[in-house]
């Protein structure tokens, strides 16, 4: 039987900042072609039948008062472990719903509901299309169970198998000694002092980032706990055309599209975009596949001001490119965007007691999340039905009205938008503005 696995510090933070009104699950809405009206029901049966064979889907998270390794005193207690659930039943996690004409509207209501914390924290909701030609699957994974890459791996485990080359065998690693080699202690001391200096640098940068903020009330309205989601699909070739014309990276273009869409949307709803420069958090994964806890979140990030108030689309793109270049030069371990790394310096009991307080501090740190979720270039299927669209969905932090996630799949870029339903009732207009902004950039790039 798999032994309990202590949660990594950032996983523990995500587990403890959750509340019923602010669930900390991420998700993905996949749309599949359907060869028959009963394809959705067949898909639900397949997901339930395959789930028990994926070990990660059987794992629950259990709070524990056992001491955290390598710590002493009262602060060493209060952690949590990831361990197999002896009562696991896939029918508790896979649900077939009535046919719908609007996948996003149905999925938005399902994203409001927190995952049950006493069971493995994931769900798969199958949504048949009313026309019988399509069905959708909404996957939900708690952020403490999986980050975006790990969630993709778990979901792929219950989709149709892919013919992939066998992985290369890893060389055997010598067993780790129970006690540290005294010859390494000077280096470890230097690393510890460096970590302290880095933590102070991150904290100072985060404090400075809260100064002189010019954002929009539409992005930082008081949370209601309701959810609405929307999606936009754009042609990847159009993005590459803009990138080749202006320079930079595909990610630069995708972020600039968000800035331009926000400008268009704010102006259309009458809020005005003049002078608006919201702070965007761009997460950066630092998880290494060979670490002791490969399932754990290991995130840093870049913090930048989105040039929403700039009326020139190419100037907006240039500003984004310059900001991203500065962030990359500094590295993901420095600056205000790296606040998530501070979770490593907080003992387990600190996460448990301070979680409710920290959850309200996100609005002081950034205004909108813009994250990228990698997807395989190979076509995915479920029951032989091809996946045609996939919209990643990020958690919405307390005090935030909007989170943006982006994935590239089969020649298309899919933007998944998650918003507070009361603060952003016109989320579909923002989704449409994303496509409009791509056309604006294409026009600006023409001679």
Coordinates of C-alpha atoms in Angstrom, one line a residue:
X1 CA 0.0 0.0 0.0
X2 CA 1.3 3.5 -0.9
X3 CA 2.6 5.2 2.3
X4 CA 1.2 8.7 3.2
X5 CA 3.0 11.5 1.4
X6 CA 3.3 14.8 3.3
X7 CA 2.0 17.8 1.3
X8 CA 4.6 20.2 0.0
X9 CA 4.4 23.7 1.5
X10 CA 2.6 25.3 -1.3
X11 CA 0.1 22.4 -1.5
X12 CA -0.5 22.9 2.2
X13 CA -1.1 26.6 1.6
X14 CA -3.7 25.9 -1.2
X15 CA -5.4 23.4 1.1
X16 CA -5.7 25.9 4.0
X17 CA -6.7 29.1 2.2
X18 CA -9.8 27.5 0.7
X19 CA -13.2 28.4 2.0
X20 CA -16.7 27.4 0.9
X21 CA -17.1 30.7 -1.0
X22 CA -13.6 30.5 -2.5
X23 CA -12.8 26.9 -3.6
X24 CA -9.2 26.3 -4.7
X25 CA -9.8 23.9 -7.6
X26 CA -8.6 24.3 -11.1
X27 CA -10.4 22.8 -14.1
X28 CA -10.6 22.2 -17.8
X29 CA -13.6 22.0 -20.0
X30 CA -13.0 19.7 -22.9
X31 CA -15.4 19.5 -25.9
X32 CA -15.6 16.2 -27.9
X33 CA -17.3 15.3 -31.2
X34 CA -20.0 12.8 -30.7
X35 CA -20.8 10.0 -33.1
X36 CA -24.2 9.3 -31.5
X37 CA -26.6 10.8 -29.0
X38 CA -25.6 8.4 -26.3
X39 CA -21.8 9.2 -26.6
X40 CA -21.9 11.2 -23.4
X41 CA -23.4 8.4 -21.4
X42 CA -20.8 6.0 -22.8
X43 CA -18.0 8.5 -21.9
X44 CA -19.2 8.7 -18.3
X45 CA -19.1 4.9 -18.0
X46 CA -15.6 4.8 -19.4
X47 CA -14.3 7.5 -17.0
X48 CA -15.8 5.7 -14.0
X49 CA -14.3 2.3 -15.2
X50 CA -10.8 3.7 -15.8
X51 CA -10.5 5.9 -12.7
X52 CA -9.6 3.1 -10.2
X53 CA -6.5 2.2 -12.3
X54 CA -5.0 5.7 -11.9
X55 CA -3.3 5.8 -8.5
X56 CA -3.4 9.6 -8.3
X57 CA -7.2 9.7 -8.5
X58 CA -7.5 7.5 -5.5
X59 CA -5.5 9.9 -3.3
X60 CA -7.3 11.9 -0.6
X61 CA -5.8 14.7 1.5
X62 CA -6.0 14.2 5.3
X63 CA -5.1 16.7 7.9
X64 CA -2.7 15.4 10.4
X65 CA -1.1 16.5 13.7
X66 CA 2.0 14.4 13.1
X67 CA 5.2 16.5 13.2
X68 CA 6.6 17.9 10.0
X69 CA 10.0 16.3 9.1
X70 CA 13.1 18.3 10.0
X71 CA 11.2 20.7 12.3
X72 CA 10.9 20.8 16.1
X73 CA 8.5 22.5 18.5
X74 CA 4.8 23.2 18.2
X75 CA 5.1 24.8 14.7
X76 CA 6.2 21.4 13.4
X77 CA 2.6 20.1 13.7
X78 CA -0.5 20.9 11.7
X79 CA 0.4 19.5 8.2
X80 CA -1.5 17.2 5.9
X81 CA -0.8 14.1 3.9
X82 CA -1.8 12.7 0.5
X83 CA -2.8 9.0 0.9
X84 CA -5.0 6.4 -0.7
X85 CA -8.6 6.5 0.2
X86 CA -9.8 2.9 1.2
X87 CA -13.4 3.9 0.5
X88 CA -12.7 5.2 -3.0
X89 CA -15.7 4.8 -5.4
X90 CA -15.4 6.3 -8.9
X91 CA -19.2 6.8 -9.0
X92 CA -18.7 9.5 -6.3
X93 CA -16.5 11.5 -8.7
X94 CA -17.9 10.9 -12.3
X95 CA -21.3 12.4 -12.9
X96 CA -23.5 12.4 -16.0
X97 CA -25.8 15.4 -16.4
X98 CA -28.8 16.2 -18.5
X99 CA -28.2 17.5 -22.1
X100 CA -27.4 21.2 -22.4
X101 CA -27.2 23.8 -25.1
X102 CA -24.5 25.8 -23.3
X103 CA -21.5 23.9 -22.0
X104 CA -19.9 27.0 -20.5
X105 CA -23.0 28.1 -18.6
X106 CA -23.5 24.7 -17.0
X107 CA -19.8 24.3 -16.2
X108 CA -19.7 27.8 -14.6
X109 CA -22.3 26.7 -12.0
X110 CA -20.4 23.5 -11.4
X111 CA -17.2 25.4 -10.8
X112 CA -18.9 27.2 -7.9
X113 CA -19.2 24.0 -5.8
X114 CA -16.2 23.1 -3.6
X115 CA -14.8 19.6 -3.9
X116 CA -15.6 17.3 -1.0
X117 CA -12.6 17.4 1.3
X118 CA -13.2 13.9 2.8
X119 CA -12.7 12.2 -0.5
X120 CA -10.1 12.4 -3.3
X121 CA -10.6 16.0 -4.4
X122 CA -11.4 15.7 -8.0
X123 CA -14.6 15.4 -10.2
X124 CA -15.4 14.7 -13.8
X125 CA -18.8 16.1 -15.1
X126 CA -20.0 14.8 -18.4
X127 CA -22.3 17.2 -20.2
X128 CA -24.1 15.8 -23.3
X129 CA -24.9 18.4 -26.0
X130 CA -28.6 18.9 -26.7
X131 CA -28.0 18.4 -30.4
X132 CA -26.4 15.0 -29.9
X133 CA -23.4 16.0 -32.0
X134 CA -21.1 17.0 -29.2
X135 CA -20.5 16.4 -25.5
X136 CA -18.2 18.1 -23.0
X137 CA -16.3 16.9 -19.9
X138 CA -15.5 19.3 -17.0
X139 CA -12.6 18.1 -15.0
X140 CA -12.0 19.6 -11.5
X141 CA -8.9 19.0 -9.4
X142 CA -8.0 20.7 -6.1
X143 CA -4.8 22.7 -6.5
X144 CA -3.4 20.8 -3.4
X145 CA -3.8 17.5 -5.3
X146 CA -2.4 18.7 -8.6
X147 CA -1.0 21.7 -10.5
X148 CA -1.9 22.2 -14.1
X149 CA 0.7 19.7 -15.5
X150 CA -0.2 17.1 -12.9
X151 CA -3.9 17.6 -13.5
X152 CA -3.3 17.0 -17.2
X153 CA -1.5 13.8 -16.5
X154 CA -4.3 12.5 -14.2
X155 CA -7.0 13.4 -16.8
X156 CA -5.0 11.8 -19.6
X157 CA -5.0 8.6 -17.5
X158 CA -8.7 8.1 -18.0
X159 CA -8.9 9.2 -21.6
X160 CA -8.1 6.8 -24.5
X161 CA -4.5 5.5 -24.3
X162 CA -1.9 7.3 -26.5
X163 CA 0.8 5.4 -28.4
X164 CA 3.8 7.1 -26.9
X165 CA 7.4 6.0 -26.9
X166 CA 8.6 4.2 -23.8
X167 CA 10.4 6.5 -21.3
X168 CA 14.1 6.2 -21.0
X169 CA 15.2 4.3 -17.8
X170 CA 16.5 6.6 -15.1
X171 CA 19.9 5.8 -13.6
X172 CA 19.9 4.3 -10.1
X173 CA 20.5 6.9 -7.5
X174 CA 22.4 6.1 -4.3
X175 CA 20.3 5.9 -1.2
X176 CA 20.1 9.1 0.9
X177 CA 22.0 8.9 4.1
X178 CA 20.0 9.3 7.3
X179 CA 22.4 12.0 8.6
X180 CA 23.9 14.8 6.4
X181 CA 27.5 14.5 5.4
X182 CA 29.3 17.0 7.6
X183 CA 31.5 18.1 4.6
X184 CA 28.4 19.6 3.0
X185 CA 27.3 21.7 6.0
X186 CA 29.2 24.9 5.0
X187 CA 27.5 24.8 1.6
X188 CA 24.2 24.1 3.2
X189 CA 24.6 27.1 5.5
X190 CA 25.4 29.3 2.6
X191 CA 22.3 28.1 0.8
X192 CA 20.2 28.7 3.9
X193 CA 21.5 32.3 4.2
X194 CA 20.9 32.8 0.5
X195 CA 17.3 31.5 0.9
X196 CA 16.7 34.0 3.8
X197 CA 18.1 36.9 1.6
X198 CA 15.9 35.8 -1.3
X199 CA 12.8 35.7 1.0
X200 CA 13.5 39.2 2.2
X201 CA 14.0 40.4 -1.4
X202 CA 10.7 38.9 -2.5
X203 CA 8.8 40.3 0.5
X204 CA 10.2 43.8 -0.1
X205 CA 9.3 43.6 -3.8
X206 CA 5.8 42.5 -3.0
X207 CA 5.3 45.3 -0.6
X208 CA 6.5 47.9 -3.2
X209 CA 4.2 46.4 -5.8
X210 CA 1.2 47.4 -3.8
X211 CA 2.1 51.1 -4.2
X212 CA 0.7 53.4 -6.9
X213 CA -1.9 50.9 -8.1
X214 CA -4.2 51.9 -11.0
X215 CA -6.5 49.1 -11.7
X216 CA -10.2 48.7 -12.4
X217 CA -12.9 48.0 -9.9
X218 CA -14.3 45.4 -12.4
X219 CA -11.2 43.2 -11.7
X220 CA -11.1 43.5 -7.9
X221 CA -14.8 43.6 -6.8
X222 CA -15.8 42.0 -3.5
X223 CA -16.2 38.3 -4.0
X224 CA -19.7 36.8 -4.1
X225 CA -18.7 33.1 -4.3
X226 CA -20.6 32.8 -7.7
X227 CA -18.8 31.7 -10.9
X228 CA -19.2 32.2 -14.6
X229 CA -16.9 30.9 -17.2
X230 CA -16.4 31.6 -20.9
X231 CA -14.0 30.6 -23.6
X232 CA -12.5 32.0 -26.8
X233 CA -10.6 30.1 -29.5
X234 CA -8.2 31.8 -31.9
X235 CA -6.0 30.5 -34.7
X236 CA -2.5 29.8 -33.6
X237 CA -1.2 30.7 -37.1
X238 CA -2.5 34.3 -36.5
X239 CA -0.6 34.5 -33.3
X240 CA 2.6 33.2 -35.0
X241 CA 2.1 35.9 -37.8
X242 CA 2.0 38.6 -35.2
X243 CA 5.0 37.2 -33.4
X244 CA 7.1 36.9 -36.6
X245 CA 6.2 40.5 -37.6
X246 CA 6.9 42.1 -34.2
X247 CA 9.4 39.8 -32.5
X248 CA 9.2 38.4 -29.0
X249 CA 7.5 35.1 -28.1
X250 CA 4.1 33.6 -28.6
X251 CA 3.5 34.1 -24.8
X252 CA 4.2 37.8 -25.2
X253 CA 1.5 38.0 -27.9
X254 CA -1.0 36.0 -25.8
X255 CA -0.6 38.3 -22.8
X256 CA -0.8 41.4 -25.0
X257 CA -4.1 40.1 -26.4
X258 CA -5.4 39.9 -22.8
X259 CA -4.4 43.6 -22.2
X260 CA -6.1 44.8 -25.4
X261 CA -9.2 42.7 -24.7
X262 CA -9.5 44.2 -21.2
X263 CA -9.2 47.7 -22.7
X264 CA -11.9 47.1 -25.3
X265 CA -14.2 45.4 -22.7
X266 CA -13.8 48.2 -20.0
X267 CA -14.5 50.9 -22.6
X268 CA -17.6 49.0 -23.9
X269 CA -19.1 48.5 -20.4
X270 CA -18.5 52.2 -19.6
X271 CA -15.8 51.7 -16.9
X272 CA -13.1 53.4 -19.0
X273 CA -9.6 52.2 -19.6
X274 CA -7.6 55.4 -19.4
X275 CA -4.6 55.1 -17.1
X276 CA -5.5 51.5 -16.1
X277 CA -2.5 49.2 -15.6
X278 CA -3.6 46.2 -13.6
X279 CA -0.9 43.9 -12.1
X280 CA -0.9 40.6 -13.8
X281 CA 0.5 37.5 -12.1
X282 CA 2.1 35.1 -14.7
X283 CA 2.8 31.8 -12.9
X284 CA 6.0 30.0 -13.6
X285 CA 6.4 26.3 -12.8
X286 CA 9.6 25.3 -10.9
X287 CA 8.7 21.7 -10.3
X288 CA 11.4 19.3 -11.2
X289 CA 10.3 15.7 -12.3
X290 CA 12.9 14.0 -10.1
X291 CA 12.3 15.8 -6.8
X292 CA 11.2 13.9 -3.8
X293 CA 7.6 15.1 -4.2
X294 CA 7.0 15.2 -8.0
X295 CA 3.2 15.8 -7.4
X296 CA 3.7 18.9 -5.3
X297 CA 3.1 22.4 -6.5
X298 CA 6.3 24.3 -7.1
X299 CA 5.4 27.7 -8.4
X300 CA 6.9 31.1 -8.8
X301 CA 5.8 33.8 -11.0
X302 CA 6.3 37.1 -12.8
X303 CA 4.5 40.2 -11.9
X304 CA 3.9 42.9 -14.6
X305 CA 1.6 45.8 -15.3
X306 CA -0.7 45.2 -18.2
X307 CA -0.7 48.3 -20.5
X308 CA -4.5 48.4 -20.7
X309 CA -4.6 52.2 -20.9
X310 CA -2.3 52.3 -24.0
X311 CA -4.5 52.9 -27.1
X312 CA -1.8 51.5 -29.6
X313 CA -2.0 47.7 -30.0
X314 CA 1.7 47.4 -31.1
X315 CA 2.8 49.7 -28.3
X316 CA 0.9 47.4 -25.9
X317 CA 2.7 44.4 -27.3
X318 CA 6.1 46.1 -27.0
X319 CA 5.4 47.0 -23.4
X320 CA 4.5 43.4 -22.6
X321 CA 7.6 42.1 -24.4
X322 CA 9.9 44.4 -22.5
X323 CA 8.3 43.6 -19.1
X324 CA 8.6 39.9 -19.8
X325 CA 12.2 40.3 -20.9
X326 CA 13.0 42.1 -17.6
X327 CA 11.3 39.4 -15.6
X328 CA 13.2 36.6 -17.4
X329 CA 16.5 38.4 -16.9
X330 CA 15.9 38.6 -13.2
X331 CA 14.7 35.0 -13.0
X332 CA 11.6 33.5 -11.4
X333 CA 13.2 33.3 -8.0
X334 CA 13.2 37.1 -7.4
X335 CA 10.8 39.9 -7.3
X336 CA 7.2 40.3 -6.2
X337 CA 5.9 37.6 -8.5
X338 CA 7.8 35.0 -6.5
X339 CA 5.7 35.3 -3.4
X340 CA 4.5 31.7 -3.7
X341 CA 8.0 30.6 -2.9
X342 CA 7.7 32.0 0.6
X343 CA 5.4 29.1 1.4
X344 CA 8.6 27.1 1.8
X345 CA 9.6 29.3 4.8
X346 CA 6.3 28.8 6.6
X347 CA 5.9 25.9 9.0
X348 CA 2.9 23.6 8.8
X349 CA 1.0 25.1 11.7
X350 CA 1.6 28.5 10.3
X351 CA -0.2 27.5 7.1
X352 CA -3.1 26.0 9.1
X353 CA -3.6 29.0 11.3
X354 CA -2.8 31.7 8.8
X355 CA -4.6 30.3 5.8
X356 CA -7.8 32.3 6.3
X357 CA -5.8 35.5 6.7
X358 CA -3.5 34.9 3.7
X359 CA -6.5 34.2 1.4
X360 CA -7.6 37.8 1.6
X361 CA -4.1 39.2 0.8
X362 CA -4.0 38.1 -2.8
X363 CA -5.8 41.3 -4.0
X364 CA -3.0 43.3 -2.4
X365 CA -0.5 41.4 -4.5
X366 CA -2.0 41.2 -8.0
X367 CA -5.2 42.1 -9.8
X368 CA -5.6 39.4 -12.4
X369 CA -4.1 36.0 -13.0
X370 CA -2.9 35.1 -16.5
X371 CA -1.6 31.5 -16.6
X372 CA -0.5 29.1 -19.4
X373 CA -1.3 25.4 -19.2
X374 CA 0.7 23.0 -21.4
X375 CA -1.1 20.5 -23.5
X376 CA 0.2 17.6 -25.7
X377 CA 0.2 18.2 -29.5
X378 CA -1.2 14.7 -30.1
X379 CA -4.9 14.5 -30.5
X380 CA -6.8 13.2 -27.4
X381 CA -9.9 11.0 -27.5
X382 CA -12.5 9.6 -25.2
X383 CA -14.3 6.4 -26.3
X384 CA -12.9 7.1 -29.8
X385 CA -14.5 10.6 -29.9
X386 CA -11.9 13.3 -30.7
X387 CA -11.2 16.2 -28.3
X388 CA -11.7 19.4 -30.4
X389 CA -11.6 22.2 -27.8
X390 CA -10.1 22.4 -24.3
X391 CA -10.5 25.5 -22.1
X392 CA -8.3 25.6 -19.0
X393 CA -9.9 27.1 -15.9
X394 CA -7.8 28.7 -13.0
X395 CA -8.9 29.1 -9.4
X396 CA -10.3 32.6 -8.5
X397 CA -8.7 34.1 -5.5
X398 CA -10.6 36.0 -2.8
X399 CA -11.1 39.6 -3.9
X400 CA -10.5 38.9 -7.6
X401 CA -13.2 39.0 -10.3
X402 CA -11.3 37.4 -13.2
X403 CA -8.7 34.7 -13.9
X404 CA -7.4 33.9 -17.4
X405 CA -5.9 30.6 -18.4
X406 CA -4.5 29.8 -21.9
X407 CA -3.7 26.5 -23.7
X408 CA -2.6 25.7 -27.2
X409 CA -4.1 22.5 -28.7
X410 CA -4.1 21.3 -32.3
X411 CA -3.5 24.6 -34.0
X412 CA -5.8 26.6 -31.8
X413 CA -5.3 28.8 -28.8
X414 CA -8.0 28.4 -26.2
X415 CA -8.6 31.1 -23.5
X416 CA -10.5 29.9 -20.5
X417 CA -12.1 32.7 -18.4
X418 CA -13.3 32.3 -14.9
X419 CA -15.1 35.2 -13.2
X420 CA -17.2 36.2 -10.3
X421 CA -20.7 35.9 -11.8
X422 CA -22.1 39.0 -10.0
X423 CA -19.1 41.2 -10.6
X424 CA -18.7 40.2 -14.3
X425 CA -22.1 39.3 -15.7
X426 CA -20.9 40.2 -19.2
X427 CA -18.0 37.7 -19.4
X428 CA -19.0 36.6 -22.9
X429 CA -18.2 40.2 -24.1
X430 CA -14.7 39.9 -22.7
X431 CA -14.3 36.5 -24.5
X432 CA -15.4 38.1 -27.8
X433 CA -13.0 41.0 -27.2
X434 CA -10.1 38.5 -27.1
X435 CA -10.9 37.4 -30.7
X436 CA -11.4 41.0 -31.7
X437 CA -8.0 42.0 -30.3
X438 CA -6.2 39.4 -32.4
X439 CA -7.8 40.9 -35.5
X440 CA -6.7 44.3 -34.3
X441 CA -3.1 43.1 -34.0
X442 CA -3.2 41.4 -37.4
X443 CA -4.4 44.7 -39.0
X444 CA -1.7 46.7 -37.2
X445 CA 1.0 44.3 -38.5
X446 CA -0.1 44.7 -42.2
X447 CA 2.1 47.1 -44.2

